[in-house]
mmCIF file of C-alpha atoms in Angstrom:
data_model
loop_
_atom_site.group_PDB
_atom_site.id
_atom_site.type_symbol
_atom_site.label_atom_id
_atom_site.label_comp_id
_atom_site.label_asym_id
_atom_site.label_seq_id
_atom_site.Cartn_x
_atom_site.Cartn_y
_atom_site.Cartn_z
ATOM 1 C CA MET F 1358 63.087 -21.999 16.850
ATOM 2 C CA ARG F 1359 59.534 -23.466 16.847
ATOM 3 C CA GLY F 1360 58.310 -20.070 15.641
ATOM 4 C CA ARG F 1361 60.904 -20.162 12.525
ATOM 5 C CA ALA F 1362 60.819 -23.803 12.181
ATOM 6 C CA VAL F 1363 57.097 -23.756 10.342
ATOM 7 C CA PRO F 1364 57.748 -20.956 7.699
ATOM 8 C CA ALA F 1365 61.548 -22.190 6.919
ATOM 9 C CA LEU F 1366 59.987 -25.886 6.187
ATOM 10 C CA TRP F 1367 57.119 -24.568 4.381
ATOM 11 C CA THR F 1368 59.894 -22.472 1.825
ATOM 12 C CA ALA F 1369 61.260 -25.842 1.529
ATOM 13 C CA VAL F 1370 58.493 -27.961 0.230
ATOM 14 C CA PHE F 1371 57.808 -24.608 -1.586
ATOM 15 C CA VAL F 1372 60.886 -24.552 -3.350
ATOM 16 C CA VAL F 1373 60.420 -28.118 -4.547
ATOM 17 C CA ALA F 1374 57.174 -27.649 -5.720
ATOM 18 C CA PHE F 1375 58.303 -24.910 -7.619
ATOM 19 C CA GLY F 1376 60.410 -27.721 -9.213
ATOM 20 C CA THR F 1377 58.257 -29.927 -9.830
ATOM 21 C CA ASN F 1378 56.364 -28.245 -12.528
ATOM 22 C CA VAL F 1379 59.267 -26.020 -14.285
ATOM 23 C CA PRO F 1380 59.196 -28.607 -16.819
ATOM 24 C CA THR F 1381 55.695 -28.724 -17.648
ATOM 25 C CA PRO F 1382 55.368 -25.842 -20.336
ATOM 26 C CA LEU F 1383 58.614 -26.231 -21.654
ATOM 27 C CA LEU F 1384 57.326 -29.925 -22.964
ATOM 28 C CA LEU F 1385 55.981 -28.404 -25.844
ATOM 29 C CA ILE F 1386 59.264 -27.161 -26.246
ATOM 30 C CA TYR F 1387 60.711 -30.547 -25.981
ATOM 31 C CA ARG F 1388 58.074 -31.802 -28.399
ATOM 32 C CA ASP F 1389 59.451 -29.953 -31.363
ATOM 33 C CA GLU F 1390 63.189 -30.004 -30.759
ATOM 34 C CA LEU F 1391 62.784 -34.343 -29.850
ATOM 35 C CA GLY F 1392 60.093 -34.773 -32.303
ATOM 36 C CA LEU F 1393 57.829 -36.306 -29.685
ATOM 37 C CA SER F 1394 54.524 -38.100 -30.478
ATOM 38 C CA SER F 1395 51.641 -36.844 -28.199
ATOM 39 C CA ASN F 1396 51.725 -40.675 -26.383
ATOM 40 C CA ALA F 1397 55.591 -39.889 -25.703
ATOM 41 C CA LEU F 1398 54.937 -36.228 -24.903
ATOM 42 C CA THR F 1399 52.127 -37.404 -21.824
ATOM 43 C CA GLY F 1400 54.427 -40.466 -20.958
ATOM 44 C CA ALA F 1401 57.430 -37.751 -20.534
ATOM 45 C CA PHE F 1402 54.808 -36.261 -18.242
ATOM 46 C CA GLY F 1403 53.642 -39.379 -16.947
ATOM 47 C CA VAL F 1404 56.872 -41.007 -16.115
ATOM 48 C CA TYR F 1405 56.992 -38.608 -12.861
ATOM 49 C CA ALA F 1406 54.335 -40.514 -11.282
ATOM 50 C CA ALA F 1407 56.131 -43.729 -12.148
ATOM 51 C CA GLY F 1408 59.134 -42.251 -10.208
ATOM 52 C CA LEU F 1409 57.079 -40.504 -7.589
ATOM 53 C CA VAL F 1410 54.606 -42.974 -6.784
ATOM 54 C CA PRO F 1411 57.249 -46.268 -5.084
ATOM 55 C CA ALA F 1412 59.019 -43.251 -3.350
ATOM 56 C CA LEU F 1413 55.642 -41.982 -1.485
ATOM 57 C CA LEU F 1414 54.924 -45.626 -0.537
ATOM 58 C CA LEU F 1415 58.218 -46.164 0.592
ATOM 59 C CA ALA F 1416 58.989 -42.805 2.048
ATOM 60 C CA GLY F 1417 56.498 -42.262 4.745
ATOM 61 C CA PRO F 1418 57.236 -45.954 6.568
ATOM 62 C CA VAL F 1419 61.159 -45.058 6.812
ATOM 63 C CA SER F 1420 60.247 -41.703 8.465
ATOM 64 C CA ASP F 1421 58.441 -43.475 11.017
ATOM 65 C CA ARG F 1422 60.951 -45.605 11.843
ATOM 66 C CA VAL F 1423 64.447 -43.275 11.542
ATOM 67 C CA GLY F 1424 62.573 -39.373 12.110
ATOM 68 C CA ARG F 1425 61.763 -37.076 9.319
ATOM 69 C CA ARG F 1426 64.433 -34.685 8.927
ATOM 70 C CA PRO F 1427 67.101 -37.744 7.953
ATOM 71 C CA VAL F 1428 64.687 -38.672 4.953
ATOM 72 C CA VAL F 1429 63.712 -35.342 4.135
ATOM 73 C CA LEU F 1430 66.813 -33.234 3.977
ATOM 74 C CA PRO F 1431 68.905 -35.490 1.383
ATOM 75 C CA PHE F 1432 66.176 -35.460 -0.787
ATOM 76 C CA VAL F 1433 65.835 -31.524 -1.106
ATOM 77 C CA VAL F 1434 69.365 -31.395 -2.029
ATOM 78 C CA LEU F 1435 68.806 -34.505 -5.273
ATOM 79 C CA SER F 1436 65.837 -31.579 -6.288
ATOM 80 C CA ALA F 1437 68.598 -28.716 -6.877
ATOM 81 C CA VAL F 1438 70.509 -31.912 -8.642
ATOM 82 C CA THR F 1439 67.410 -32.779 -10.841
ATOM 83 C CA SER F 1440 67.063 -29.357 -12.565
ATOM 84 C CA LEU F 1441 70.624 -28.891 -12.980
ATOM 85 C CA LEU F 1442 70.616 -32.301 -15.141
ATOM 86 C CA PHE F 1443 67.359 -30.947 -16.877
ATOM 87 C CA LEU F 1444 69.919 -28.609 -18.434
ATOM 88 C CA GLY F 1445 70.881 -31.432 -20.673
ATOM 89 C CA ALA F 1446 67.260 -32.458 -21.800
ATOM 90 C CA GLY F 1447 66.918 -30.498 -25.059
ATOM 91 C CA SER F 1448 68.636 -33.043 -26.973
ATOM 92 C CA SER F 1449 68.186 -36.529 -25.210
ATOM 93 C CA VAL F 1450 64.615 -38.205 -25.391
ATOM 94 C CA LEU F 1451 66.152 -40.583 -22.126
ATOM 95 C CA LEU F 1452 67.845 -37.804 -20.103
ATOM 96 C CA LEU F 1453 64.504 -35.931 -20.101
ATOM 97 C CA PHE F 1454 62.383 -39.140 -19.342
ATOM 98 C CA ALA F 1455 65.778 -39.956 -16.505
ATOM 99 C CA CYS F 1456 64.943 -36.512 -15.133
ATOM 100 C CA ARG F 1457 61.028 -36.741 -14.690
ATOM 101 C CA PHE F 1458 61.584 -40.079 -13.141
ATOM 102 C CA LEU F 1459 64.227 -38.493 -10.786
ATOM 103 C CA GLN F 1460 62.427 -35.636 -10.557
ATOM 104 C CA GLY F 1461 59.039 -37.722 -8.714
ATOM 105 C CA ALA F 1462 60.979 -39.721 -6.792
ATOM 106 C CA VAL F 1463 62.543 -36.491 -4.930
ATOM 107 C CA SER F 1464 58.945 -35.036 -5.021
ATOM 108 C CA GLY F 1465 57.711 -38.066 -3.696
ATOM 109 C CA VAL F 1466 59.663 -38.004 -0.388
ATOM 110 C CA VAL F 1467 59.216 -34.093 -0.025
ATOM 111 C CA PHE F 1468 56.395 -34.174 -0.572
ATOM 112 C CA SER F 1469 54.918 -36.939 1.420
ATOM 113 C CA VAL F 1470 57.198 -36.950 4.376
ATOM 114 C CA GLY F 1471 57.689 -32.659 4.487
ATOM 115 C CA THR F 1472 54.001 -32.634 4.415
ATOM 116 C CA ALA F 1473 53.777 -34.841 7.740
ATOM 117 C CA TRP F 1474 56.644 -33.068 9.262
ATOM 118 C CA LEU F 1475 54.985 -29.834 8.358
ATOM 119 C CA GLY F 1476 51.734 -31.149 9.900
ATOM 120 C CA GLU F 1477 53.442 -32.440 13.271
ATOM 121 C CA LEU F 1478 55.369 -28.645 13.723
ATOM 122 C CA VAL F 1479 51.560 -27.164 13.255
ATOM 123 C CA GLY F 1480 49.440 -29.236 15.558
ATOM 124 C CA ASP F 1481 45.934 -28.839 14.337
ATOM 125 C CA PRO F 1482 44.623 -30.978 11.253
ATOM 126 C CA GLY F 1483 42.453 -28.050 9.374
ATOM 127 C CA ARG F 1484 45.302 -25.745 10.143
ATOM 128 C CA SER F 1485 48.072 -27.932 8.789
ATOM 129 C CA ALA F 1486 46.376 -28.937 5.858
ATOM 130 C CA ARG F 1487 45.887 -25.301 4.932
ATOM 131 C CA TRP F 1488 49.614 -24.601 5.027
ATOM 132 C CA THR F 1489 50.269 -27.739 3.205
ATOM 133 C CA THR F 1490 48.195 -27.069 0.648
ATOM 134 C CA ALA F 1491 49.540 -23.094 0.093
ATOM 135 C CA ALA F 1492 52.755 -24.591 0.010
ATOM 136 C CA LEU F 1493 52.518 -27.018 -2.520
ATOM 137 C CA GLY F 1494 49.750 -24.951 -4.502
ATOM 138 C CA GLY F 1495 51.815 -22.068 -4.422
ATOM 139 C CA GLY F 1496 55.178 -24.089 -5.784
ATOM 140 C CA TRP F 1497 52.812 -25.755 -8.503
ATOM 141 C CA ALA F 1498 51.535 -22.696 -9.576
ATOM 142 C CA ILE F 1499 54.257 -20.001 -9.475
ATOM 143 C CA GLY F 1500 57.014 -22.700 -10.766
ATOM 144 C CA PRO F 1501 55.489 -23.327 -14.043
ATOM 145 C CA LEU F 1502 53.782 -19.628 -14.691
ATOM 146 C CA THR F 1503 57.449 -18.374 -14.246
ATOM 147 C CA SER F 1504 59.159 -21.535 -16.770
ATOM 148 C CA GLY F 1505 56.461 -20.781 -19.354
ATOM 149 C CA LEU F 1506 56.877 -16.864 -19.909
ATOM 150 C CA LEU F 1507 60.706 -17.286 -19.389
ATOM 151 C CA ALA F 1508 60.872 -19.760 -22.037
ATOM 152 C CA GLN F 1509 58.878 -17.995 -24.101
ATOM 153 C CA PHE F 1510 60.103 -14.645 -24.088
ATOM 154 C CA ALA F 1511 63.136 -14.621 -22.827
ATOM 155 C CA PRO F 1512 66.514 -16.687 -24.242
ATOM 156 C CA ALA F 1513 67.651 -20.243 -23.424
ATOM 157 C CA PRO F 1514 63.988 -21.514 -22.809
ATOM 158 C CA THR F 1515 65.084 -24.582 -21.595
ATOM 159 C CA VAL F 1516 68.278 -23.330 -19.261
ATOM 160 C CA LEU F 1517 66.998 -20.127 -17.722
ATOM 161 C CA PRO F 1518 63.820 -21.666 -15.911
ATOM 162 C CA TYR F 1519 65.985 -24.258 -14.391
ATOM 163 C CA LEU F 1520 68.580 -22.121 -13.222
ATOM 164 C CA VAL F 1521 65.949 -20.031 -11.329
ATOM 165 C CA HIS F 1522 64.991 -23.072 -9.574
ATOM 166 C CA VAL F 1523 68.572 -24.025 -8.611
ATOM 167 C CA ALA F 1524 68.588 -20.220 -7.458
ATOM 168 C CA LEU F 1525 65.198 -20.789 -5.207
ATOM 169 C CA MET F 1526 66.553 -23.870 -3.565
ATOM 170 C CA LEU F 1527 69.533 -22.730 -2.397
ATOM 171 C CA VAL F 1528 67.380 -20.263 0.057
ATOM 172 C CA GLY F 1529 65.452 -23.221 1.080
ATOM 173 C CA LEU F 1530 68.434 -25.448 1.542
ATOM 174 C CA ALA F 1531 69.970 -22.724 4.127
ATOM 175 C CA LEU F 1532 66.441 -22.399 6.047
ATOM 176 C CA LEU F 1533 66.147 -26.026 6.701
ATOM 177 C CA PRO F 1534 68.615 -25.831 10.104
ATOM 178 C CA VAL F 1535 66.345 -24.736 12.302
ATOM 179 C CA VAL F 1536 63.726 -26.729 11.660
ATOM 180 C CA PRO F 1537 63.685 -29.615 14.724
ATOM 181 C CA GLU F 1538 62.760 -33.639 14.373
ATOM 182 C CA THR F 1539 59.455 -33.242 15.519
ATOM 183 C CA LEU F 1540 58.850 -37.830 15.994
ATOM 184 C CA ALA F 1541 60.537 -38.621 19.154
ATOM 185 C CA ALA F 1542 62.849 -42.390 19.482
ATOM 186 C CA ALA F 1543 59.849 -43.484 21.815
ATOM 187 C CA ASP F 1544 57.464 -42.677 19.194
ATOM 188 C CA ARG F 1545 59.292 -44.181 16.169
ATOM 189 C CA ARG F 1546 57.772 -47.582 14.938
ATOM 190 C CA ALA F 1547 59.715 -50.721 12.826
ATOM 191 C CA GLY F 1548 57.294 -51.740 11.256
ATOM 192 C CA PRO F 1549 57.165 -52.722 7.273
ATOM 193 C CA LEU F 1550 59.111 -51.173 4.851
ATOM 194 C CA ILE F 1551 55.892 -50.438 2.389
ATOM 195 C CA HIS F 1552 53.509 -49.909 5.045
ATOM 196 C CA LEU F 1553 50.353 -48.066 3.809
ATOM 197 C CA GLY F 1554 49.107 -47.027 7.244
ATOM 198 C CA VAL F 1555 45.398 -46.935 7.008
ATOM 199 C CA PRO F 1556 43.753 -48.004 10.235
ATOM 200 C CA ASP F 1557 42.061 -51.526 10.516
ATOM 201 C CA GLY F 1558 38.815 -49.420 10.752
ATOM 202 C CA ALA F 1559 39.225 -47.039 8.580
ATOM 203 C CA ARG F 1560 40.179 -49.207 5.437
ATOM 204 C CA LEU F 1561 36.299 -48.721 3.846
ATOM 205 C CA PRO F 1562 36.328 -44.859 4.155
ATOM 206 C CA PHE F 1563 39.301 -44.818 2.867
ATOM 207 C CA THR F 1564 38.593 -47.080 -0.191
ATOM 208 C CA LEU F 1565 35.279 -45.751 -0.829
ATOM 209 C CA VAL F 1566 35.351 -41.888 -0.036
ATOM 210 C CA VAL F 1567 39.332 -40.327 0.109
ATOM 211 C CA LEU F 1568 40.554 -42.550 -2.883
ATOM 212 C CA PRO F 1569 38.491 -41.651 -5.408
ATOM 213 C CA VAL F 1570 39.005 -37.505 -4.105
ATOM 214 C CA ALA F 1571 42.545 -38.244 -4.155
ATOM 215 C CA VAL F 1572 42.908 -39.487 -7.597
ATOM 216 C CA GLY F 1573 40.592 -36.484 -8.611
ATOM 217 C CA VAL F 1574 43.663 -34.107 -7.127
ATOM 218 C CA PHE F 1575 46.222 -34.498 -10.091
ATOM 219 C CA THR F 1576 43.489 -35.544 -12.678
ATOM 220 C CA PHE F 1577 42.537 -32.265 -13.049
ATOM 221 C CA PRO F 1578 45.157 -29.920 -13.396
ATOM 222 C CA SER F 1579 47.276 -32.664 -14.909
ATOM 223 C CA THR F 1580 44.642 -32.444 -17.739
ATOM 224 C CA ALA F 1581 44.650 -28.795 -18.155
ATOM 225 C CA VAL F 1582 48.618 -28.642 -18.759
ATOM 226 C CA THR F 1583 49.282 -31.338 -21.039
ATOM 227 C CA VAL F 1584 45.586 -32.648 -22.913
ATOM 228 C CA LEU F 1585 44.355 -28.371 -23.363
ATOM 229 C CA PRO F 1586 47.141 -27.200 -24.417
ATOM 230 C CA LEU F 1587 47.631 -30.212 -27.229
ATOM 231 C CA LEU F 1588 44.282 -29.863 -28.518
ATOM 232 C CA MET F 1589 44.186 -26.022 -28.587
ATOM 233 C CA ILE F 1590 47.825 -25.670 -30.132
ATOM 234 C CA PRO F 1591 46.633 -24.742 -34.114
ATOM 235 C CA SER F 1592 44.843 -21.768 -32.098
ATOM 236 C CA MET F 1593 47.723 -20.409 -30.249
ATOM 237 C CA PRO F 1594 50.697 -20.060 -33.035
ATOM 238 C CA GLN F 1595 53.779 -17.886 -31.026
ATOM 239 C CA ILE F 1596 52.339 -17.884 -27.725
ATOM 240 C CA ALA F 1597 51.306 -21.822 -26.597
ATOM 241 C CA VAL F 1598 54.131 -21.958 -24.365
ATOM 242 C CA ALA F 1599 53.118 -18.993 -22.287
ATOM 243 C CA VAL F 1600 49.361 -19.770 -22.570
ATOM 244 C CA THR F 1601 50.710 -23.808 -20.851
ATOM 245 C CA GLY F 1602 52.638 -21.602 -18.136
ATOM 246 C CA VAL F 1603 49.727 -19.258 -17.588
ATOM 247 C CA VAL F 1604 46.806 -22.078 -17.748
ATOM 248 C CA ALA F 1605 49.411 -24.249 -15.321
ATOM 249 C CA GLY F 1606 49.492 -21.508 -13.245
ATOM 250 C CA VAL F 1607 45.958 -20.020 -12.577
ATOM 251 C CA THR F 1608 44.668 -24.189 -12.260
ATOM 252 C CA LEU F 1609 47.304 -24.767 -9.363
ATOM 253 C CA LEU F 1610 47.398 -21.080 -7.827
ATOM 254 C CA THR F 1611 43.130 -21.504 -7.837
ATOM 255 C CA GLY F 1612 43.629 -24.411 -6.019
ATOM 256 C CA VAL F 1613 45.092 -22.499 -3.204
ATOM 257 C CA LEU F 1614 42.997 -19.587 -3.274
ATOM 258 C CA ALA F 1615 40.175 -21.836 -3.038
ATOM 259 C CA GLN F 1616 40.970 -22.805 0.417
ATOM 260 C CA PRO F 1617 38.443 -20.449 2.044
ATOM 261 C CA ILE F 1618 35.664 -22.353 0.333
ATOM 262 C CA GLY F 1619 37.014 -25.625 1.501
ATOM 263 C CA ARG F 1620 36.521 -24.053 5.095
ATOM 264 C CA ARG F 1621 33.191 -23.271 4.815
ATOM 265 C CA LEU F 1622 32.118 -26.803 3.140
ATOM 266 C CA GLY F 1623 34.516 -28.871 5.604
ATOM 267 C CA ALA F 1624 36.467 -32.317 4.194
ATOM 268 C CA VAL F 1625 32.643 -34.167 4.215
ATOM 269 C CA ARG F 1626 31.396 -31.804 1.166
ATOM 270 C CA GLY F 1627 34.706 -31.010 -0.364
ATOM 271 C CA GLY F 1628 36.046 -33.647 -1.493
ATOM 272 C CA PRO F 1629 32.038 -34.551 -3.903
ATOM 273 C CA ALA F 1630 32.437 -30.485 -4.435
ATOM 274 C CA GLY F 1631 35.842 -30.614 -5.645
ATOM 275 C CA LEU F 1632 35.114 -33.566 -8.197
ATOM 276 C CA ALA F 1633 31.589 -31.604 -9.551
ATOM 277 C CA THR F 1634 33.145 -28.658 -9.691
ATOM 278 C CA GLY F 1635 36.079 -30.464 -11.751
ATOM 279 C CA ALA F 1636 33.958 -32.479 -13.849
ATOM 280 C CA ALA F 1637 32.317 -29.255 -14.964
ATOM 281 C CA GLY F 1638 35.851 -27.747 -15.962
ATOM 282 C CA LEU F 1639 36.243 -30.472 -18.091
ATOM 283 C CA GLY F 1640 32.622 -30.248 -19.508
ATOM 284 C CA LEU F 1641 33.604 -26.356 -20.190
ATOM 285 C CA SER F 1642 37.227 -27.495 -21.927
ATOM 286 C CA LEU F 1643 34.965 -29.615 -24.612
ATOM 287 C CA VAL F 1644 32.908 -26.413 -25.220
ATOM 288 C CA GLY F 1645 36.437 -24.548 -25.817
ATOM 289 C CA VAL F 1646 37.661 -27.184 -28.002
ATOM 290 C CA GLY F 1647 34.642 -28.006 -30.167
ATOM 291 C CA LEU F 1648 34.852 -23.822 -30.997
ATOM 292 C CA ASP F 1649 38.654 -23.499 -31.101
ATOM 293 C CA ALA F 1650 37.970 -20.858 -28.774
ATOM 294 C CA TRP F 1651 41.449 -21.310 -26.431
ATOM 295 C CA PRO F 1652 40.423 -18.180 -24.271
ATOM 296 C CA LEU F 1653 38.190 -20.339 -22.682
ATOM 297 C CA LEU F 1654 41.317 -21.751 -20.899
ATOM 298 C CA LEU F 1655 41.154 -19.352 -18.265
ATOM 299 C CA PRO F 1656 37.515 -20.063 -17.276
ATOM 300 C CA VAL F 1657 38.454 -23.784 -17.712
ATOM 301 C CA ALA F 1658 41.651 -23.212 -15.711
ATOM 302 C CA LEU F 1659 39.706 -21.742 -12.848
ATOM 303 C CA LEU F 1660 37.063 -24.455 -12.312
ATOM 304 C CA LEU F 1661 39.747 -27.730 -12.895
ATOM 305 C CA GLY F 1662 42.260 -25.346 -10.154
ATOM 306 C CA VAL F 1663 39.049 -24.882 -7.644
ATOM 307 C CA GLY F 1664 38.652 -28.255 -8.141
ATOM 308 C CA TYR F 1665 42.113 -29.803 -7.495
ATOM 309 C CA GLY F 1666 42.157 -27.341 -4.161
ATOM 310 C CA LEU F 1667 39.056 -28.554 -2.801
ATOM 311 C CA CYS F 1668 40.134 -32.406 -3.274
ATOM 312 C CA LEU F 1669 43.451 -31.797 -2.137
ATOM 313 C CA ALA F 1670 42.752 -30.187 1.007
ATOM 314 C CA ALA F 1671 39.469 -32.503 2.039
ATOM 315 C CA GLY F 1672 42.035 -35.415 1.595
ATOM 316 C CA LEU F 1673 44.496 -34.594 3.612
ATOM 317 C CA THR F 1674 42.024 -33.097 6.173
ATOM 318 C CA MET F 1675 40.413 -36.644 6.230
ATOM 319 C CA VAL F 1676 43.968 -38.393 6.106
ATOM 320 C CA ALA F 1677 44.697 -36.205 9.395
ATOM 321 C CA THR F 1678 41.487 -37.127 10.573
ATOM 322 C CA LEU F 1679 41.902 -41.323 10.173
ATOM 323 C CA ALA F 1680 45.435 -41.602 11.029
ATOM 324 C CA SER F 1681 46.889 -43.352 14.024
ATOM 325 C CA PRO F 1682 49.831 -40.692 15.288
ATOM 326 C CA THR F 1683 52.664 -43.340 15.070
ATOM 327 C CA ALA F 1684 51.668 -43.955 11.117
ATOM 328 C CA ARG F 1685 50.922 -40.412 9.792
ATOM 329 C CA GLY F 1686 53.523 -40.288 7.429
ATOM 330 C CA ALA F 1687 52.534 -43.341 6.116
ATOM 331 C CA LEU F 1688 48.509 -42.673 5.320
ATOM 332 C CA THR F 1689 50.427 -39.108 4.373
ATOM 333 C CA GLY F 1690 51.997 -40.954 1.619
ATOM 334 C CA THR F 1691 49.258 -43.306 0.778
ATOM 335 C CA PHE F 1692 47.042 -40.485 0.013
ATOM 336 C CA TYR F 1693 49.751 -38.748 -2.261
ATOM 337 C CA ALA F 1694 50.164 -42.001 -3.869
ATOM 338 C CA CYS F 1695 46.696 -41.951 -4.665
ATOM 339 C CA ALA F 1696 46.297 -38.341 -5.965
ATOM 340 C CA TYR F 1697 49.491 -38.590 -8.232
ATOM 341 C CA LEU F 1698 47.677 -41.779 -10.098
ATOM 342 C CA GLY F 1699 45.979 -38.690 -11.431
ATOM 343 C CA PHE F 1700 49.246 -38.145 -13.575
ATOM 344 C CA GLY F 1701 48.908 -41.011 -15.750
ATOM 345 C CA ALA F 1702 45.439 -39.212 -16.858
ATOM 346 C CA PRO F 1703 46.912 -37.581 -20.068
ATOM 347 C CA LEU F 1704 48.665 -40.489 -20.991
ATOM 348 C CA LEU F 1705 45.464 -42.803 -20.605
ATOM 349 C CA LEU F 1706 43.804 -40.812 -22.408
ATOM 350 C CA SER F 1707 46.178 -40.096 -25.213
ATOM 351 C CA VAL F 1708 46.047 -44.004 -25.679
ATOM 352 C CA LEU F 1709 42.066 -44.385 -25.044
ATOM 353 C CA GLY F 1710 42.012 -41.768 -28.188
ATOM 354 C CA GLY F 1711 44.813 -43.461 -30.272
ATOM 355 C CA ALA F 1712 44.341 -41.603 -34.120
ATOM 356 C CA ASP F 1713 40.905 -39.831 -33.042
ATOM 357 C CA GLY F 1714 42.350 -37.579 -30.332
ATOM 358 C CA PHE F 1715 41.697 -36.905 -26.722
ATOM 359 C CA VAL F 1716 38.073 -35.755 -27.204
ATOM 360 C CA LEU F 1717 35.863 -38.905 -26.860
ATOM 361 C CA PRO F 1718 37.920 -39.945 -23.715
ATOM 362 C CA LEU F 1719 37.849 -36.628 -22.595
ATOM 363 C CA ALA F 1720 33.937 -36.484 -22.823
ATOM 364 C CA GLU F 1721 34.374 -40.146 -21.496
ATOM 365 C CA LEU F 1722 36.127 -38.568 -18.124
ATOM 366 C CA THR F 1723 33.803 -35.704 -17.728
ATOM 367 C CA VAL F 1724 30.671 -38.414 -17.451
ATOM 368 C CA VAL F 1725 32.888 -40.828 -14.994
ATOM 369 C CA VAL F 1726 34.043 -37.755 -12.645
ATOM 370 C CA ALA F 1727 30.130 -36.341 -12.494
ATOM 371 C CA VAL F 1728 29.081 -39.622 -11.578
ATOM 372 C CA VAL F 1729 31.452 -40.348 -8.718
ATOM 373 C CA ALA F 1730 30.933 -36.607 -7.503
ATOM 374 C CA ALA F 1731 27.470 -37.245 -6.886
ATOM 375 C CA ALA F 1732 27.842 -40.694 -5.362
ATOM 376 C CA LEU F 1733 30.070 -38.991 -2.716
ATOM 377 C CA SER F 1734 27.569 -37.003 -2.065
ATOM 378 C CA LEU F 1735 25.031 -39.406 -0.407
ATOM 379 C CA PRO F 1736 23.851 -39.145 2.798
ATOM 380 C CA ALA F 1737 25.909 -42.915 3.060
ATOM 381 C CA ALA F 1738 29.245 -41.768 1.826
ATOM 382 C CA ARG F 1739 29.475 -38.599 4.012
ATOM 383 C CA ARG F 1740 28.955 -41.000 6.788
ATOM 384 C CA LEU F 1741 31.526 -43.060 6.315
ATOM 385 C CA VAL F 1742 33.858 -40.121 7.155
ATOM 386 C CA THR F 1743 31.945 -38.044 9.427
ATOM 387 C CA PRO F 1744 33.993 -38.287 12.844
ATOM 388 C CA GLY F 1745 32.072 -39.887 15.768
#
């Protein structure tokens, strides 16, 4: 059964990840239908993190107490329910925000505990990180690519993409019964409800190295799929939704395809390399905005995708190395909570830019990321997370 369990659980995590980004290119449609401002649009994108971060922090410790299966299964079902609720979001700002918040909570549980569960099934930390990155990155990529193309060229743009996700969720749910519980009763721990899972000896490396790498994970794709399309809308008449879906798909799929690079670099070098590549992508995006050349979004998406993929794989590998066996779920949840802080980057850029727009804060973000990448490349930083 265990031989079938890994692909079965992988499929469920993939399909939940697929649904996570179905609304991403549709935000441009909601913007027109609901009259959303830039702050409201980036807020609708970012409120996902407001639901996700508490779920991440709570779900891991709960699963360390009661097991992985009882936590994951109900929220996989809720993922499909959330997509059905989205069918009415085109006529209600409140429902749009509520659905995004609920989607964040669902994703927080499935991604953190599902990742720990999958890692325990696979065994090897490096291999499990690659399986996880493929499931999450593949779902995150194919979801917006599919919804963007359907919304641009098929009927019912705010309905059909969600129905596709619900159909896929039925497949994922049908496969889950073969996945066994991996946390034995003797290994379950009764600790505090909010438990970050950071071992005492790992607090310094987690704070100084893993945390900035984690924040970089979603800063890159969230900026690619919200800030950059908003900056380029005037030069993309009649194709903005499709281009947004393609940019999201390319960014996130590139993160999966970058895994061989990550394996060659290793986690210690992969994190700084990911941040440096992301900074290069942000810098190129400024060139594209200055030239009003939307085709540059493709190479920008490739660079930001490599940055996101390297940061995610390096971070998950470092977490697997640092975590104690009985608190892997908690530490994985903490890592994702830090990573999803990056979803707030578009809203922060919008607020900082104000009436002047995104360009100046985007340039400042580029500089900050480049400086952090350089700092983490120093030998002292590398030694903090080098095993031994």
